[in-house]
Coordinates of C-alpha atoms and ligand atoms in Angstrom, one line a residue:
X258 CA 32.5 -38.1 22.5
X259 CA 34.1 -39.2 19.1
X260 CA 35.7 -42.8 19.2
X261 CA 37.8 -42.0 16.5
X262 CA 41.9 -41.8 17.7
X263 CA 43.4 -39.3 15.4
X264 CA 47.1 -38.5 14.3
X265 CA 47.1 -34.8 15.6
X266 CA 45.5 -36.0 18.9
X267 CA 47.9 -38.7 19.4
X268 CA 50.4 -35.8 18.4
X269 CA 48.8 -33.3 21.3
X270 CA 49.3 -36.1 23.5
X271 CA 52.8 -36.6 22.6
X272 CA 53.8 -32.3 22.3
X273 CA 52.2 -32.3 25.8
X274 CA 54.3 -34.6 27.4
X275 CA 58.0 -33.7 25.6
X276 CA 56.9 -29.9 26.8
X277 CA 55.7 -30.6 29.9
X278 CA 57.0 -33.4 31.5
X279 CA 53.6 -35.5 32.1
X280 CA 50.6 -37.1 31.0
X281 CA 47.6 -35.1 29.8
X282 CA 44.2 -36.1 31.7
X283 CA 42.9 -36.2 27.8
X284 CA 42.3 -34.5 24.3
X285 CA 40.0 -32.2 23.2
X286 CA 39.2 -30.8 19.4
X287 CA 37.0 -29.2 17.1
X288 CA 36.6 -28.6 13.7
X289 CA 37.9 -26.4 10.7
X290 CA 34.8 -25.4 8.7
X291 CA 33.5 -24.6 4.8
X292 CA 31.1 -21.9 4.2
X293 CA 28.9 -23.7 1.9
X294 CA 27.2 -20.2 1.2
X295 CA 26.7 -16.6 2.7
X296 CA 30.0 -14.9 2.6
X297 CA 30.8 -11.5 4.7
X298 CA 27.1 -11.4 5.9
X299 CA 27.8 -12.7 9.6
X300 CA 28.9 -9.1 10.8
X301 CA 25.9 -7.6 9.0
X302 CA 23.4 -9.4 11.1
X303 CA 23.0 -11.8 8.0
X304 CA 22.3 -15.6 7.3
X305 CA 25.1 -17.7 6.6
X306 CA 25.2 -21.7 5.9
X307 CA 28.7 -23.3 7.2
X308 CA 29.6 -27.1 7.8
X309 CA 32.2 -28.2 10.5
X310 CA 34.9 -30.5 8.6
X311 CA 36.3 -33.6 9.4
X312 CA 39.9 -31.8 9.6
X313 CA 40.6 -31.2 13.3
X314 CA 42.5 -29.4 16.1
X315 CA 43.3 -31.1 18.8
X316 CA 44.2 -30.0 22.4
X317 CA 46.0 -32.1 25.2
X318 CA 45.1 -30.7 28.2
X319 CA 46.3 -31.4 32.0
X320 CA 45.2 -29.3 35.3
X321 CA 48.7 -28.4 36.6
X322 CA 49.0 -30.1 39.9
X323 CA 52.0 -27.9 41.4
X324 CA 49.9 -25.0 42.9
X325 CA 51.3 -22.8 40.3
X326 CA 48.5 -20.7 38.7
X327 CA 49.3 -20.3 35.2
X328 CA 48.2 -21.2 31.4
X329 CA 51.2 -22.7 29.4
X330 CA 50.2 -23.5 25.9
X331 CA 52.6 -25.3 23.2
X332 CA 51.5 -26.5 19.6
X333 CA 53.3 -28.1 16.9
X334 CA 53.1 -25.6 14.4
X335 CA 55.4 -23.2 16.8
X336 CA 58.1 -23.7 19.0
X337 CA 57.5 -21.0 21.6
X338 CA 55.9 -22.3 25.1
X339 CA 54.1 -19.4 26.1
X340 CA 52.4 -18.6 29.5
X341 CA 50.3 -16.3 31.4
X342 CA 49.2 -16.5 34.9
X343 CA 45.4 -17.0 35.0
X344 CA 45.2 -13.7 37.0
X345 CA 47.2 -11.9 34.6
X346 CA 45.0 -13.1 31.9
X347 CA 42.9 -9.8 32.1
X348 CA 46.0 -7.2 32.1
X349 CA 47.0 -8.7 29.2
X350 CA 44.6 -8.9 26.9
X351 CA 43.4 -6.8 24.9
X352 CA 45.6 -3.6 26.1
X353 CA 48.9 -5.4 26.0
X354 CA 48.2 -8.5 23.3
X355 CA 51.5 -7.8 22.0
X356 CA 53.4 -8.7 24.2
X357 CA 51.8 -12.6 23.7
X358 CA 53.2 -14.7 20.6
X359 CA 50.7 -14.4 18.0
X360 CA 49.9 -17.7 17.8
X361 CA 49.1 -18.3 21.6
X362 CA 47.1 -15.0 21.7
X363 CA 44.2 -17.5 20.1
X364 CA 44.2 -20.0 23.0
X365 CA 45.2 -17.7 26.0
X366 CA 43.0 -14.9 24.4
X367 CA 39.8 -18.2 24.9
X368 CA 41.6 -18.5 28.3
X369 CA 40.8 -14.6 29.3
X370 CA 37.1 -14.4 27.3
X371 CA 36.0 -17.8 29.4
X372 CA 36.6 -16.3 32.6
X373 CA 35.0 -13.3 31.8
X374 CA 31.8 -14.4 30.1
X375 CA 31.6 -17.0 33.0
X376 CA 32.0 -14.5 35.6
X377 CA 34.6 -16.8 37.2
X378 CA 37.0 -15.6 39.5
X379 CA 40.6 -15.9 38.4
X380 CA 41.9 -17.6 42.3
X381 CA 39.3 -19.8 42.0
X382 CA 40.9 -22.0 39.1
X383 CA 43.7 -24.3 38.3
X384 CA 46.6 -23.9 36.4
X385 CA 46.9 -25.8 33.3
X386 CA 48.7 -26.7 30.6
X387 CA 47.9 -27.4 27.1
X388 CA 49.1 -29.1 23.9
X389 CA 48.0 -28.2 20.5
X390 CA 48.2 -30.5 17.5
X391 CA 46.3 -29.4 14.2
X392 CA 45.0 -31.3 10.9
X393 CA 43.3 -28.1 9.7
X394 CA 45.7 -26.5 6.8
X395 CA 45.9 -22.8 7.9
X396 CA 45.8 -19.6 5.6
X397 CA 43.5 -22.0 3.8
X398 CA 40.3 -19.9 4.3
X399 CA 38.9 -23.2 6.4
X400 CA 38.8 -21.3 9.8
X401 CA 42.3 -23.1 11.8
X402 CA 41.7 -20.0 14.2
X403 CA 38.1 -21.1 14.9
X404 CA 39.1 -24.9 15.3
X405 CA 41.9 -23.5 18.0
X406 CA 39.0 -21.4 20.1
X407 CA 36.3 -24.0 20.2
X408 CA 39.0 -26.7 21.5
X409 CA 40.4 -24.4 23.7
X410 CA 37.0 -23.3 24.7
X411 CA 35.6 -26.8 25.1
X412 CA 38.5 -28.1 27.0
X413 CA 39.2 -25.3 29.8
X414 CA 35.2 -25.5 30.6
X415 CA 35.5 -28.9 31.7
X416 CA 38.7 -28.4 33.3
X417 CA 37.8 -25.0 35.4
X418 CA 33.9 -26.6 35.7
X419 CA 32.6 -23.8 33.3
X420 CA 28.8 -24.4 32.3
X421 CA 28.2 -22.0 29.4
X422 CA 26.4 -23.1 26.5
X423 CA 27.6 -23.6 23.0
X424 CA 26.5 -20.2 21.6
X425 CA 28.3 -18.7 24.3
X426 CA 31.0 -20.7 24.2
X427 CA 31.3 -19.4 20.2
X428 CA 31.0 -15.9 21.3
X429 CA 34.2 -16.6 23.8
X430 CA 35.9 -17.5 20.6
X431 CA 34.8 -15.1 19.1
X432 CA 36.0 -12.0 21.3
X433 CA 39.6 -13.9 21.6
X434 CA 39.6 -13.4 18.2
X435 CA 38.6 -9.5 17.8
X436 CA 39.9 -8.5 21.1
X437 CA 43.0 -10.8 21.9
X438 CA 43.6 -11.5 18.2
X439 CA 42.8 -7.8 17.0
X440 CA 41.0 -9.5 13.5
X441 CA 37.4 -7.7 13.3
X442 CA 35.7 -11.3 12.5
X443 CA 32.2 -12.3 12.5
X444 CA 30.6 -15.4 14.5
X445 CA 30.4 -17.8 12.0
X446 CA 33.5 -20.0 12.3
X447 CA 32.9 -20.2 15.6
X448 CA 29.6 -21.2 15.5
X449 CA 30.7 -23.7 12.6
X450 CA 33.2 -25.7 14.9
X451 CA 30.7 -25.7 17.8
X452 CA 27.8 -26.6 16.6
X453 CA 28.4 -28.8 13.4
X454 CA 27.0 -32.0 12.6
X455 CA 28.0 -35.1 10.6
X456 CA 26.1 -35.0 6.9
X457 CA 24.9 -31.5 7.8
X458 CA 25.3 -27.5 7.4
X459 CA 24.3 -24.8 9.9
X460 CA 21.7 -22.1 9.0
X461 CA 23.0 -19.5 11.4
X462 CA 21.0 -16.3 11.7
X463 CA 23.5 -14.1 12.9
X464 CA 20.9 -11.2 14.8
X465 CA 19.3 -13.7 17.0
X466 CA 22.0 -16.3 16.9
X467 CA 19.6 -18.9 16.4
X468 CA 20.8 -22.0 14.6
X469 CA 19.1 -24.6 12.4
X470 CA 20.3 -28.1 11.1
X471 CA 20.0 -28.4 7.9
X472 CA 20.9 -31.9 6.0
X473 CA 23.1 -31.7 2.8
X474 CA 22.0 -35.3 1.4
X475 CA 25.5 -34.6 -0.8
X476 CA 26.7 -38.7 -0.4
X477 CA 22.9 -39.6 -1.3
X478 CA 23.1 -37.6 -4.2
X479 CA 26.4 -39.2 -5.3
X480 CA 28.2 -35.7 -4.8
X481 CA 31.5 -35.0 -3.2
X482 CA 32.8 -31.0 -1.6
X483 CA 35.5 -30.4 -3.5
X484 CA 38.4 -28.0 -1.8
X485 CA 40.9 -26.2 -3.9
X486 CA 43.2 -24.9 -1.5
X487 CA 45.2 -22.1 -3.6
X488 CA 47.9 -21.6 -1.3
X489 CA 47.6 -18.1 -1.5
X490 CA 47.6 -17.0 2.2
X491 CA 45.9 -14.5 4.1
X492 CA 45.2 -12.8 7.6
X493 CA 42.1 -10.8 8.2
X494 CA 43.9 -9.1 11.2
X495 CA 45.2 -6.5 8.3
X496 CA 43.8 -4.9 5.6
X497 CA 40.8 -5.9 3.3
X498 CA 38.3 -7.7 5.9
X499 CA 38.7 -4.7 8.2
X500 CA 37.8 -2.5 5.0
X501 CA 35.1 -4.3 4.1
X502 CA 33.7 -4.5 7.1
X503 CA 33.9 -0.5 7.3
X504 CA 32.3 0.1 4.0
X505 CA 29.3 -2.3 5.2
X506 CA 29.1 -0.4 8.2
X507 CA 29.1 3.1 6.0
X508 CA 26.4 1.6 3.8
X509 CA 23.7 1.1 7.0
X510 CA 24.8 4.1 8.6
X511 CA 23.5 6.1 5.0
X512 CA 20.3 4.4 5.1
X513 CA 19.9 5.0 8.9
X514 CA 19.4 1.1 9.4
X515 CA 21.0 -0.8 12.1
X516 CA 22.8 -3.6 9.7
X517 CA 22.8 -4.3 6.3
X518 CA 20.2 -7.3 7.5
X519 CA 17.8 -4.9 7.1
X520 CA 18.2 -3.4 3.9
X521 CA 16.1 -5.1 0.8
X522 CA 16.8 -5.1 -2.9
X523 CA 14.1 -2.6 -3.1
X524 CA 16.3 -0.2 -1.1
X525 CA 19.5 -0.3 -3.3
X526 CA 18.2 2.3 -5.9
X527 CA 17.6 4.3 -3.1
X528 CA 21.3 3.6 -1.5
X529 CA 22.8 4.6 -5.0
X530 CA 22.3 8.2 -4.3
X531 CA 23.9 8.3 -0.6
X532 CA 27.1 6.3 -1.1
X533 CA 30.0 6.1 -3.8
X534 CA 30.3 3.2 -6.6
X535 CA 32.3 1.7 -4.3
X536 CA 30.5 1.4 -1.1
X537 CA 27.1 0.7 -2.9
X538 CA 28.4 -2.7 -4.4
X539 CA 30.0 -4.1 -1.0
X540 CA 26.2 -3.3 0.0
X541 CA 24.9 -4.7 -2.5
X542 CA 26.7 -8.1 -2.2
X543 CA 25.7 -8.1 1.2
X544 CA 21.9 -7.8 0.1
X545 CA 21.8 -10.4 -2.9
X546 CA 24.2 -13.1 -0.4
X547 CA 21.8 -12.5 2.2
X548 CA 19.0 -14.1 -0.6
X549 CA 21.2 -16.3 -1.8
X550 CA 21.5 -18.3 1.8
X551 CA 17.7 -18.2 1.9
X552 CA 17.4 -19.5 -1.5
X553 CA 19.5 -22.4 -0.7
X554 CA 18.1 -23.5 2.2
X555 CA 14.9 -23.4 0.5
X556 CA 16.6 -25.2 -2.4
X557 CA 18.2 -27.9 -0.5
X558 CA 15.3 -28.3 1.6
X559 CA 12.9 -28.9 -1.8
X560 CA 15.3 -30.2 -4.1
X561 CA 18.5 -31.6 -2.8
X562 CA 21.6 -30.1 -3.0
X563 CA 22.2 -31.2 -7.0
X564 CA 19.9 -27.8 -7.1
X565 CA 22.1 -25.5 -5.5
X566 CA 25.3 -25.2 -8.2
X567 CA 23.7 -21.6 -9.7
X568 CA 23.4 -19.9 -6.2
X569 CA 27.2 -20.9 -5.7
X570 CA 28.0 -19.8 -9.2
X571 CA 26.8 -16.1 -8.7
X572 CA 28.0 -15.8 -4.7
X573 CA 31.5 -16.1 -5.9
X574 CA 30.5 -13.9 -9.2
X575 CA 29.2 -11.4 -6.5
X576 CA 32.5 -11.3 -4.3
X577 CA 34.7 -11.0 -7.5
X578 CA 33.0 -8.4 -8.9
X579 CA 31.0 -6.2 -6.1
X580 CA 32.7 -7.2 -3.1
X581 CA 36.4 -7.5 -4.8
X582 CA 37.8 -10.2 -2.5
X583 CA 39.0 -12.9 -5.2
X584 CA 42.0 -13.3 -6.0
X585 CA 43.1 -14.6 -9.8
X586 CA 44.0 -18.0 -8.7
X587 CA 40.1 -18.4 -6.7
X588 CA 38.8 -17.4 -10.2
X589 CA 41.1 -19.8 -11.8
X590 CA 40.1 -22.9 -9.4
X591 CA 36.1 -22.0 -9.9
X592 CA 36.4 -21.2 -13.7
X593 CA 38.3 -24.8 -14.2
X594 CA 36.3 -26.8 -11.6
X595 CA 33.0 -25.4 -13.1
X596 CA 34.6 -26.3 -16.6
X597 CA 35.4 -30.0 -15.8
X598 CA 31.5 -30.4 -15.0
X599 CA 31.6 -29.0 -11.2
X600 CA 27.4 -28.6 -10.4
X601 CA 28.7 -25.4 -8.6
X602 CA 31.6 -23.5 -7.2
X603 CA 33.1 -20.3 -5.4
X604 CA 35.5 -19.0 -3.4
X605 CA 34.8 -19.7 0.5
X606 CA 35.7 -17.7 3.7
X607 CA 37.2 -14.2 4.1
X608 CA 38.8 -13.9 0.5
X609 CA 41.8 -12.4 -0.3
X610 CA 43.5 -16.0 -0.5
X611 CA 42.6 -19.4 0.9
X612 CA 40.1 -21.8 -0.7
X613 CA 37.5 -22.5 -3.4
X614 CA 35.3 -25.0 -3.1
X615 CA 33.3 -27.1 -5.8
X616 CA 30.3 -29.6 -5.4
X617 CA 31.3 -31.9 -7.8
X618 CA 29.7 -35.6 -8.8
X619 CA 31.1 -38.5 -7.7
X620 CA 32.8 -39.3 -10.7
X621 CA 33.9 -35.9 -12.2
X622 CA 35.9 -35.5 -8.9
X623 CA 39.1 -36.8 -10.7
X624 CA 38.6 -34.7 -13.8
X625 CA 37.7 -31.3 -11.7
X626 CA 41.1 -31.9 -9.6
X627 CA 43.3 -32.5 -13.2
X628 CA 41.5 -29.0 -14.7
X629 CA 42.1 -27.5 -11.7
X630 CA 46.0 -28.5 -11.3
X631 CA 46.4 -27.9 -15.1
X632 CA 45.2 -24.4 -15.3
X633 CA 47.3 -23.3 -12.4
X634 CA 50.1 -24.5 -14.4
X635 CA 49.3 -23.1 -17.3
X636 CA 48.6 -19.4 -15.3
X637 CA 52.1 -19.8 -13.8
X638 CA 50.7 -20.4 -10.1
X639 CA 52.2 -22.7 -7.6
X640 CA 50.4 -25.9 -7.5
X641 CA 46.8 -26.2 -5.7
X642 CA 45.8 -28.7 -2.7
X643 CA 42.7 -30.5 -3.7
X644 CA 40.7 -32.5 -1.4
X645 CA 37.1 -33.7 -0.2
X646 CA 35.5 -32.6 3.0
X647 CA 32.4 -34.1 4.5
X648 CA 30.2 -32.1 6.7
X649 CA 31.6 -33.4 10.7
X650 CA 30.4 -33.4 14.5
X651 CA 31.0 -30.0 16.5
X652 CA 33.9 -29.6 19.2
X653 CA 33.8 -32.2 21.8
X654 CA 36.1 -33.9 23.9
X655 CA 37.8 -37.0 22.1
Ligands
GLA133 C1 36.1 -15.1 8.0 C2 35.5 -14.6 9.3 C3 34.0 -14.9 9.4 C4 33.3 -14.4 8.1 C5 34.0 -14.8 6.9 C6 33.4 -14.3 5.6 O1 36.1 -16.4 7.9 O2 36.2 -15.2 10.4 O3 33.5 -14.3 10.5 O4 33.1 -13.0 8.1 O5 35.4 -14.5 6.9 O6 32.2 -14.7 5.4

C-alpha cells in the first residue's frame, strides 16, 4: 500500500466518475521501468537488470453493481470507452483483436490472460469498470504498456478474488501484450513493474524466472539516473523488434541450442561459419549483453554503482553497432551526456526511438542536461525531455 496521493490517481478517480457515473471502490498502479542494463536478452532466455520508476499508471476501478457482465475501460490519453463482456473476453482475443481500440487491447487483453491463467470461469465474475490515468511518458522506451498490464493485473485480481502470484501475474501481462497486443515482447517490463523496489534493480534471469534484489546505492554514492527522453517514438508491434527477435532465433537454431542463453563467447568463431554478417552480430550482442548484466551485478555488488559507467558505455556501443537499434539522436544524447562527465550512458529499452539514460553525479546533472539540449539543437532535432528517475516499489494498490 503506497500512502502517497498522486495527480494521475486523483485523475483515474475523477475519468472514472465523468465516464461512468459513480465512485470507484479505489486506485490501483504500477510502475514504468528503466533497463539499467541487458538489452534484447529477455526473449533469449538472458539476464537482464531493470528498476521500476517512480512514474506511474493508475487505475480506478469499481465492480459494476448492475448485473451487467462486462469490462468497460476509459483512460485519459483516449477518448474511446471501450467494452467487452467478460464472456466474450476469449472470442475476442487473440483471433479478432482488431476489432478492440488499440489502446484498450492492453487492459482488456490483462482482462482475457487473468481469467485464463487463473482458470476462472468467465459467469463466475463481476462486471467492472475501469479508469486509467498515466504519469509514464509513452513511446519513451520506459515500458507505459507494462505499467498499464501490471495495474490492470493487480487490480482485477482483487476485484474477481484472483490469487496468482507476481511472476504470474507478469506473465498475464505479458501474453496481453504478444497475443492481444500482437508485439513479440519479452518478460522484462512486466516483471520490472511487478516486482520493483525502492533504491533497487531487479536481476531477472529470464529461463527460470527467478528474480534477485539487487541495491543500486546511486543516492549514497551522490549519483542521479539521468533520462533523455528523445522524442523519437516507436512501437515494437511492427518492424525491427520482431526482426530482431527472428535473427536471434535463426542464430540458436544454427548452433542447434535452445536460446542464445546458451551460447558462449567461445562459440561465436564457430557461429561465424553458419550464419551471415548480419545474423552473427545480433548474436553476438546477445552473448557479450548477457556478460555484461553479470558483470554489473558483480560490479555493483563489489564496488558500487560509480563502477559500472564502462559496462553501460559498450552495451549501447554494442546495440549501435551489432544489434543496429540506435537511432542518431540516442547516439547524440549518450555521446553528449558522456561528454559533460556522465560516469556512463546508453540507449535503454527496445530501441529504435525512446530513451537514453545516463548515471550522472550529483552535480554534473545540470551540465549533462545543457550538453544534451545543446547538441540536439545543434544536430537539428526537436528538443529532448530530461529528467531523474529513482528506482520505485512494484504495482500495488494505492
Ligand atoms: C522492450 C520489450 C522487452 C525487452 C526490451 C529490450 O522493452 O518489451 O521485453 O525485450 O524491449 O530489452
Amino acid at each position: 500500500m503506497t500512502t502517497t496521493d498522486s495527480r494521475a490517481a486523483a485523475a483515474a478517480r475523477a475519468l472514472f466518475a465523468e465516464r461512468f457515473g459513480a465512485e470507484p471502490v479505489g486506485t490501483w498502479s504500477a510502475p514504468g521501468r528503466v533497463n539499467l542494463i541487458g538489452e534484447h536478452t529477455d526473449y533469449n532466455d538472458g539476464f537482464v537488470l531493470p528498476f521500476a520508476i517512480q512514474h506511474r499508471t493508475h487505475v480506478a476501478l469499481a465492480p459494476r453493481a448492475d448485473g451487467v457482465f462486462r469490462v468497460r475501460v476509459a483512460s485519459t490519453f483516449d477518448d474511446t470507452t471501450a467494452e467487452l463482456a467478460v464472456a466474450e473476453l476469449a472470442e475476442v482475443f487473440p483471433e479478432r483483436r482488431d476489432e478492440v481500440p488499440e489502446w484498450a487491447r492492453y487492459p482488456l487483453g490483462v482482462a482475457w490472460a487473468l481469467l485464463a491463467a487463473s482458470g476462472t470461469d468467465p459467469a463466475s465474475v463481476p462486471g467492472v469498470d475501469l479508469a486509467f490515468a498515466s504519469e509514464v511518458p509513452v513511446g519513451a522506451g520506459l515500458s507505459s504498456s507494462a505499467a498499464i498490464e501490471g495495474a490492470t493485473a493487480v487490480a482485477l485480481a482483487d476485484a474477481w478474488a484472483i490469487h496468482l502470484d507476481r511472476v504470474a501475474l507478469a506473465k498475464v501481462g505479458r501474453r496481453a501484450e504478444n497475443e492481444a497486443v500482437g508485439a513479440p515482447t519479452g518478460i522484462m517490463d512486466q516483471m520490472a513493474a511487478l516486482l520493483g523496489r525502492a533504491d533497487a534493480a531487479i536481476f531477472l534471469d529470464c529461463r527460470s524466472l527467478e528474480a534477485e534484489v539487487v541495491d543500486l546505492g546511486f543516492a549514497d554514492a551522490g549519483l542521479e539516473l539521468v533520462v533523455i527522453d528523445t522524442g523519437v517514438k516507436h512501437s515494437h508491434a511492427t518492424g525491427g523488434y520482431g526482426e530482431r527477435r527472428a535473427a536471434c532465433e535463426r542464430g540458436a537454431a544454427a548452433l542447434g541450442v535452445p536460446a542464445l542463453r546458451d551460447v558462449t563467447l567461445d562459440d561465436l568463431p564457430r557461429l561465424a561459419g553458419l550464419v551471415d554478417d548480419v545474423t552473427f552480430r545480433r548474436v553476438r550482442h546477445v552473448v557479450t549483453e548477457d556478460q555484461r548484466v553479470l558483470d554489473t551485478v558483480r560490479t555493483l555488488r563489489e564496488q558500487g554503482p560509480t563502477a559500472i559507467g564502462d559496462l553501460l558505455v559498450a552495451s549501447h556501443a554494442s546495440m549501435r553497432d551489432d544489434f543496429e537499434i540506435s537511432v542518431p539522436e540516442l547516439d547524440t544524447a549518450v555521446e553528449a551526456a558522456l561528454s559533460a562527465g556522465a560516469v556512463g550512458a546508453r540507449m535503454t529499452g527496445g530501441g529504435f526511438g525512446g530513451a537514453a539514460i545516463a548515471l550522472v553525479a550529483r552535480d554534473r546533472v545540470q551540465a549533462v542536461s545543457d550538453a544534451a539540449t545543446a547538441a540536439f539543437a545543434a544536430a537539428g532535432f526537436a528538443a529532448p525531455t530530461i529528467f531523474t528517475v529513482t528506482p520505485s516499489a512494484g504495482a500495488a494498490r494505492d
